[in-house]
Coordinates of C-alpha atoms in Angstrom, one line a residue:
Chain A
X1 CA 57.4 65.4 39.4
X2 CA 61.0 64.8 38.6
X3 CA 60.4 65.1 35.2
X4 CA 58.9 68.5 35.5
X5 CA 61.8 70.0 37.5
X6 CA 64.6 68.7 35.6
X7 CA 62.9 69.7 32.3
X8 CA 62.0 74.1 33.3
X9 CA 65.5 73.8 35.0
X10 CA 67.1 73.0 31.4
X11 CA 64.7 75.4 29.4
X12 CA 65.9 78.3 31.8
X13 CA 69.6 77.2 31.8
X14 CA 69.4 77.3 27.9
X15 CA 67.6 80.8 27.9
X16 CA 70.3 82.0 29.9
X17 CA 73.2 80.7 27.8
X18 CA 71.6 81.5 24.2
X19 CA 71.7 84.7 22.8
X20 CA 68.2 87.1 21.7
X21 CA 68.4 85.3 17.8
X22 CA 68.7 82.1 19.2
X23 CA 66.1 82.3 21.3
X24 CA 63.6 83.5 19.0
X25 CA 63.8 80.2 17.5
X26 CA 63.5 78.6 20.0
X27 CA 60.2 80.1 20.9
X28 CA 58.9 79.2 17.3
X29 CA 60.2 75.5 18.1
X30 CA 58.1 75.4 21.1
X31 CA 55.3 77.1 19.7
X32 CA 55.2 74.4 17.0
X33 CA 54.0 71.8 19.4
X34 CA 51.7 73.7 21.0
X35 CA 50.4 75.0 17.7
X36 CA 49.8 71.0 16.9
X37 CA 48.2 70.4 20.0
X38 CA 45.2 72.8 19.6
X39 CA 45.0 72.0 16.2
X40 CA 44.6 68.2 17.1
X41 CA 42.3 69.3 19.8
X42 CA 40.0 72.2 19.0
X43 CA 39.8 70.2 15.3
X44 CA 35.8 69.3 15.7
X45 CA 37.1 65.6 13.9
X46 CA 40.4 65.3 13.5
X47 CA 40.6 61.5 13.6
X48 CA 37.8 61.7 11.0
X49 CA 35.3 59.0 13.2
X50 CA 32.5 60.1 11.0
X51 CA 33.1 58.5 8.0
X52 CA 33.6 55.3 10.2
X53 CA 29.6 54.2 10.0
X54 CA 26.3 55.7 8.3
X55 CA 22.8 55.4 10.0
X56 CA 22.2 52.5 7.2
X57 CA 24.8 50.5 9.0
X58 CA 23.8 51.2 12.5
X59 CA 19.6 50.1 10.9
X60 CA 21.2 47.1 9.9
X61 CA 22.8 45.7 12.5
X62 CA 19.5 46.4 14.6
X63 CA 20.5 49.6 16.9
X64 CA 16.9 51.2 16.9
X65 CA 15.2 48.1 18.9
X66 CA 14.9 48.9 22.1
X67 CA 13.1 47.3 24.9
X68 CA 9.3 46.5 25.3
X69 CA 8.0 49.9 26.9
X70 CA 7.0 48.5 30.3
X71 CA 10.8 48.8 30.7
X72 CA 11.5 52.0 29.8
X73 CA 13.2 54.3 31.8
X74 CA 11.8 58.0 31.9
X75 CA 15.7 59.4 31.1
X76 CA 15.9 57.7 27.8
X77 CA 12.9 59.5 26.3
X78 CA 14.7 62.4 24.6
X79 CA 16.6 59.8 22.4
X80 CA 13.7 57.9 21.4
X81 CA 11.7 57.9 18.3
X82 CA 8.6 56.4 19.7
X83 CA 6.7 53.1 20.1
X84 CA 6.0 50.5 17.2
X85 CA 3.3 48.3 19.1
X86 CA 5.0 48.3 22.2
X87 CA 8.6 48.4 21.5
X88 CA 10.7 51.2 21.8
X89 CA 12.6 52.1 18.8
X90 CA 15.4 54.9 18.7
X91 CA 16.1 57.7 16.9
X92 CA 19.3 56.5 14.8
X93 CA 20.3 60.5 13.8
X94 CA 20.3 60.9 17.5
X95 CA 22.2 57.7 18.0
X96 CA 25.0 58.8 15.1
X97 CA 25.3 62.0 17.0
X98 CA 26.2 60.7 20.4
X99 CA 28.1 57.3 18.8
X100 CA 30.4 60.2 16.4
X101 CA 31.2 62.2 19.9
X102 CA 31.5 58.6 21.5
X103 CA 34.3 57.7 18.8
X104 CA 36.0 61.2 18.6
X105 CA 36.4 61.3 22.5
X106 CA 38.2 57.3 22.1
X107 CA 40.3 58.4 19.6
X108 CA 41.9 61.7 21.4
X109 CA 42.3 59.2 24.6
X110 CA 44.1 56.6 22.7
X111 CA 46.2 59.4 20.8
X112 CA 47.5 60.4 24.2
X113 CA 48.0 57.2 25.1
X114 CA 45.5 56.4 27.8
X115 CA 44.6 53.2 28.9
X116 CA 41.1 52.1 27.9
X117 CA 38.7 49.2 29.3
X118 CA 35.6 47.9 27.9
X119 CA 33.0 46.4 30.0
X120 CA 30.7 43.9 29.3
X121 CA 28.2 41.8 31.6
X122 CA 26.3 38.8 29.6
X123 CA 27.9 35.8 28.2
X124 CA 26.8 36.1 25.1
X125 CA 28.9 38.7 23.6
X126 CA 31.8 38.6 26.6
X127 CA 34.0 36.8 24.2
X128 CA 33.6 39.1 21.2
X129 CA 34.4 42.0 23.6
X130 CA 37.5 40.5 24.8
X131 CA 38.5 39.6 22.1
X132 CA 38.0 43.3 20.3
X133 CA 39.9 44.9 23.5
X134 CA 43.2 41.6 23.2
X135 CA 42.9 43.3 19.1
X136 CA 43.4 46.8 20.3
X137 CA 46.1 46.3 22.9
X138 CA 43.9 47.3 25.5
X139 CA 41.9 45.7 28.1
X140 CA 38.3 44.2 29.1
X141 CA 36.3 43.3 32.4
X142 CA 33.5 40.9 31.3
X143 CA 33.0 39.0 34.4
X144 CA 31.8 39.8 38.1
X145 CA 32.6 43.1 38.9
X146 CA 34.2 42.6 42.7
X147 CA 33.5 46.1 44.6
X148 CA 36.7 48.3 45.2
X149 CA 39.0 47.3 42.2
X150 CA 38.7 51.2 41.3
X151 CA 38.2 52.4 44.8
X152 CA 40.0 50.3 47.0
X153 CA 43.1 49.7 44.2
X154 CA 45.9 50.7 46.5
X155 CA 44.8 48.1 49.2
X156 CA 43.8 45.1 46.7
X157 CA 46.9 45.4 44.9
X158 CA 49.2 46.3 47.2
X159 CA 50.5 49.3 45.6
X160 CA 49.2 52.3 44.0
X161 CA 47.7 51.6 40.8
X162 CA 47.0 53.3 37.2
X163 CA 43.6 53.7 37.1
X164 CA 42.1 53.6 33.4
X165 CA 41.6 56.8 31.8
X166 CA 38.3 55.9 30.0
X167 CA 35.8 53.1 30.7
X168 CA 33.8 52.4 27.3
X169 CA 30.4 50.4 28.6
X170 CA 28.8 47.9 25.9
X171 CA 26.7 46.8 28.4
X172 CA 25.3 49.5 31.7
X173 CA 23.5 47.1 33.6
X174 CA 25.0 43.9 35.1
X175 CA 22.9 40.6 35.1
X176 CA 20.5 41.2 37.4
X177 CA 19.3 44.2 35.6
X178 CA 20.9 47.0 37.9
X179 CA 23.4 49.4 36.9
X180 CA 26.9 47.9 36.8
X181 CA 29.1 48.9 39.8
X182 CA 31.5 50.2 37.5
X183 CA 29.7 53.1 36.6
X184 CA 29.1 54.6 39.5
X185 CA 32.8 53.6 40.6
X186 CA 34.6 55.4 37.5
X187 CA 32.4 58.6 38.3
X188 CA 33.6 58.3 41.9
X189 CA 37.5 58.2 40.8
X190 CA 37.0 60.9 38.1
X191 CA 37.4 58.9 35.8
X192 CA 35.6 59.5 31.9
X193 CA 32.9 57.0 30.7
X194 CA 31.4 56.0 27.6
X195 CA 28.1 53.6 27.3
X196 CA 25.8 52.3 25.2
X197 CA 22.7 52.7 27.0
X198 CA 19.4 50.7 25.7
X199 CA 15.6 51.8 26.8
X200 CA 15.9 50.3 30.3
X201 CA 19.0 52.1 31.4
X202 CA 19.9 55.1 33.2
X203 CA 22.1 57.5 31.2
X204 CA 22.6 59.9 34.0
X205 CA 26.2 59.0 35.1
X206 CA 27.9 58.6 31.9
X207 CA 29.6 61.2 30.5
X208 CA 29.1 60.2 27.0
X209 CA 26.1 58.0 26.6
X210 CA 25.3 56.4 23.2
X211 CA 21.9 55.1 23.0
X212 CA 21.6 52.3 21.2
X213 CA 20.3 48.2 21.1
X214 CA 23.0 46.9 23.1
X215 CA 21.7 43.2 23.7
X216 CA 21.8 41.8 19.6
X217 CA 25.2 40.3 18.7
X218 CA 25.0 42.5 15.7
X219 CA 24.8 45.4 17.0
X220 CA 27.4 44.3 19.3
X221 CA 29.9 43.6 16.8
X222 CA 29.5 46.9 15.0
X223 CA 29.9 49.1 17.9
X224 CA 33.2 46.7 18.8
X225 CA 34.5 47.6 15.1
X226 CA 33.6 50.9 15.5
X227 CA 35.7 51.4 18.6
X228 CA 38.4 49.3 17.6
X229 CA 38.7 51.5 14.6
X230 CA 38.9 54.7 16.8
X231 CA 41.2 53.7 18.8
X232 CA 43.7 52.5 15.9
X233 CA 43.2 55.8 14.3
X234 CA 44.5 57.9 17.1
X235 CA 47.0 55.5 17.9
X236 CA 48.3 55.5 14.4
X237 CA 48.1 59.3 14.4
X238 CA 50.3 59.1 17.8
X239 CA 52.7 57.1 16.0
X240 CA 53.1 59.2 13.2
X241 CA 53.9 62.4 15.5
X242 CA 55.9 60.5 17.7
X243 CA 58.1 59.4 14.2
X244 CA 57.9 63.3 13.2
X245 CA 59.1 64.3 16.4
X246 CA 56.1 66.3 16.8
X247 CA 54.4 64.7 19.4
X248 CA 54.3 67.0 23.0
X249 CA 51.1 66.6 24.8
Chain B
X1 CA 46.4 61.6 44.5
X2 CA 43.4 63.5 45.8
X3 CA 40.1 63.5 44.3
X4 CA 36.6 63.6 45.4
X5 CA 34.5 60.4 45.7
X6 CA 31.0 62.2 45.9
X7 CA 29.8 61.2 42.8
X8 CA 26.0 62.5 43.5
X9 CA 27.5 66.1 43.5
X10 CA 27.9 67.8 39.9
X11 CA 29.8 66.0 36.9
X12 CA 33.9 64.6 37.0
X13 CA 34.4 67.9 35.5
X14 CA 33.0 70.5 37.8
X15 CA 35.0 68.0 40.6
X16 CA 37.8 67.9 39.2
X17 CA 37.7 71.6 38.3
X18 CA 37.3 72.5 41.7
X19 CA 40.2 70.3 42.9
X20 CA 42.4 72.1 40.9
X21 CA 41.0 75.2 41.7
X22 CA 41.7 74.6 45.5
X23 CA 45.4 73.2 44.6
X24 CA 44.6 69.6 45.8
X25 CA 45.7 68.7 42.0
X26 CA 48.4 70.3 40.1
X27 CA 47.2 71.5 36.5
X28 CA 50.0 68.8 35.3
X29 CA 48.3 66.0 37.1
X30 CA 44.9 66.8 36.0
X31 CA 43.0 63.5 34.4
X32 CA 43.7 63.0 31.0
X33 CA 40.3 63.4 29.7
X34 CA 40.5 66.8 30.8
X35 CA 41.3 68.7 28.2
X36 CA 39.3 66.5 25.6
X37 CA 36.0 66.9 27.5
X38 CA 36.7 70.7 27.8
X39 CA 37.2 70.5 23.8
X40 CA 34.0 68.4 23.0
X41 CA 31.5 68.8 26.1
X42 CA 28.9 65.8 26.3
X43 CA 26.0 67.0 25.0
X44 CA 24.4 66.7 28.6
X45 CA 25.8 67.2 31.7
X46 CA 26.5 64.2 33.5
X47 CA 24.8 64.6 36.6
X48 CA 23.5 62.2 39.2
X49 CA 20.3 63.9 39.3
X50 CA 19.5 65.2 36.0
X51 CA 15.8 64.9 36.1
X52 CA 13.8 63.0 33.2
X53 CA 12.4 65.7 31.1
X54 CA 8.6 65.8 30.8
X55 CA 8.1 64.4 27.7
X56 CA 5.3 61.5 26.5
X57 CA 6.1 58.2 24.5
X58 CA 4.6 58.8 21.6
X59 CA 3.0 55.9 19.1
X60 CA 4.5 55.0 15.6
X61 CA 1.4 54.7 13.7
X62 CA 1.3 54.5 9.2
X63 CA -1.5 55.2 7.5
X64 CA -1.5 52.3 5.7
X65 CA -2.1 50.1 9.1
X66 CA -5.5 50.4 8.8
X67 CA -5.9 48.3 5.8
X68 CA -2.5 46.1 6.5
X69 CA -4.3 44.9 9.6
X70 CA -7.6 43.7 7.6
X71 CA -5.7 42.1 5.3
X72 CA -4.0 40.2 8.2
X73 CA -7.7 39.7 10.0
X74 CA -8.7 38.2 7.0
X75 CA -5.7 35.8 5.6
X76 CA -4.3 34.0 8.3
X77 CA -2.4 31.0 6.5
X78 CA 0.1 33.8 5.1
X79 CA 2.7 31.9 7.1
X80 CA 6.2 33.0 7.8
X81 CA 8.4 35.6 6.1
X82 CA 12.0 36.3 6.2
X83 CA 12.7 40.0 7.5
X84 CA 16.5 40.3 6.9
X85 CA 15.6 39.3 3.2
X86 CA 15.5 42.6 1.5
X87 CA 15.6 41.5 -2.2
X88 CA 11.9 40.0 -2.0
X89 CA 8.8 41.9 -1.2
X90 CA 6.2 40.2 1.0
X91 CA 2.7 39.5 0.0
X92 CA 1.4 41.9 2.3
X93 CA 4.1 44.8 1.0
X94 CA 3.0 44.1 -2.7
X95 CA -0.9 44.2 -1.3
X96 CA 0.2 47.7 0.3
X97 CA 1.5 48.8 -3.0
X98 CA -1.5 47.6 -4.7
X99 CA -3.5 49.2 -2.4
X100 CA -2.0 52.7 -2.6
X101 CA -2.0 52.5 -6.1
X102 CA -5.3 51.9 -6.6
X103 CA -6.5 54.4 -4.1
X104 CA -4.4 57.2 -5.8
X105 CA -6.5 55.7 -9.0
X106 CA -9.7 56.7 -8.1
X107 CA -9.3 59.4 -5.2
X108 CA -12.6 60.6 -5.4
X109 CA -15.2 57.7 -4.7
X110 CA -12.6 55.3 -2.6
X111 CA -14.4 52.8 -0.4
X112 CA -12.2 51.4 1.7
X113 CA -14.3 47.8 1.4
X114 CA -14.3 48.4 -2.5
X115 CA -10.5 49.0 -2.8
X116 CA -9.4 46.1 -0.5
X117 CA -11.8 43.6 -2.7
X118 CA -10.0 45.2 -6.1
X119 CA -6.5 45.2 -4.7
X120 CA -7.0 41.4 -3.5
X121 CA -8.3 40.7 -7.1
X122 CA -5.0 42.5 -8.3
X123 CA -2.7 40.7 -6.0
X124 CA -4.1 37.1 -7.2
X125 CA -4.3 38.0 -10.9
X126 CA -0.8 38.6 -10.3
X127 CA 0.1 34.9 -8.9
X128 CA -1.7 33.7 -11.9
X129 CA -0.1 35.4 -14.4
X130 CA 3.4 34.3 -12.6
X131 CA 2.3 30.4 -12.4
X132 CA 1.6 30.6 -16.1
X133 CA 4.6 31.7 -16.8
X134 CA 6.4 29.4 -15.0
X135 CA 4.5 26.4 -16.5
X136 CA 5.4 27.7 -20.2
X137 CA 9.2 28.0 -19.5
X138 CA 10.3 25.8 -16.5
X139 CA 12.7 26.9 -15.4
X140 CA 15.7 24.6 -15.4
X141 CA 19.3 24.4 -14.7
X142 CA 20.2 24.3 -17.8
X143 CA 17.9 26.7 -19.0
X144 CA 19.1 29.2 -16.9
X145 CA 22.9 28.5 -17.5
X146 CA 22.1 28.8 -20.9
X147 CA 20.3 32.0 -20.7
X148 CA 23.2 33.5 -18.4
X149 CA 26.0 32.6 -21.0
X150 CA 24.3 34.1 -23.7
X151 CA 23.8 37.4 -21.5
X152 CA 27.6 37.3 -20.9
X153 CA 28.2 37.2 -24.6
X154 CA 26.1 40.3 -25.2
X155 CA 28.0 42.4 -22.4
X156 CA 31.5 41.4 -23.5
X157 CA 33.0 44.7 -25.0
X158 CA 34.4 43.5 -28.7
X159 CA 37.9 43.2 -28.7
X160 CA 39.9 42.2 -31.8
X161 CA 42.8 40.1 -30.8
X162 CA 45.1 39.9 -33.6
X163 CA 45.3 43.7 -33.3
X164 CA 46.6 44.0 -29.8
X165 CA 49.4 45.0 -30.1
X166 CA 49.1 47.2 -33.0
X167 CA 49.6 50.9 -32.2

């Protein structure tokens, strides 16, 4: 609030003092970041996340394997290719489309200096996710979710808390196979979410769902690698634009 | 900051837009993802009450499943195969290739049982031929090394060392 007032009053002062020709120049200068902002935001793939992976990479990482068809969540049907002898197989063309969108959003959030948090339940892949978060300079939560970390943060931490701007769920279920409470809490607190949804998950509350296998270590490694790369691309661009003094979001 | 905790109503975008429109949140204080969501919205709205689509789960079957099943029913001693190894074809993959080529050759009078027997015969013959060649030239480390060495010499570009620095 303070910042905003000082900035506007400064501009007013300047516009009163400067002559018309100067004002023209100033307008141009002010329009430049706006133009860049639109260029970054409205570009379909500014950070070029489409070249991070191919459908073959997804196949090699066993992303197409779902659970048995008995545990299928009906809401996952549009993302599924079919059932091969009782095992769900994902349509990797669709997975690739959704994953590219999710990576693009991740890069944009990182570009705007957002706080990103990774979620993962299950001991097998927890260390990998925590390590990835550390390498990106972001956060991870892979343990039991005590209710109220988002919804009652002010009381729990004793002061007003900045909540994350993007939650990435590598696994939207908790370890008793019901939906992770943080999915609901993020929706309550108006936080955007990205989630890898397997064939037994509910994709409805996830803002950017990515249908795919969430159990195999191979696919988990691929997801970690991709999200890390997307975050790095966003952060690098931010650094570059700050150095050139053209960053203004 | 004002918020709307009714996650079962609308989406995070519609709820945030409502708060901005009513003046509960300033436009400058909007969440970080708001512009990004507007620029690239998700394919389906993330509503809690989005109904499951009326679709049927289809079964994946291939034409060759019929004689693959026959092959495995009659040969239960095939043993294990490594599914991560894409360099070598498994026995049943070889069998299916032979069967399909035979089916293409005599398309008019293709009897499934006859084709199956023929394919098995071809597979067995291939195996015997491979065994014989292996017996004739037993693969030893020294012979493999020799072969690799000769190949390397063949592939090396001919460079005249004495004339390297001329011209």
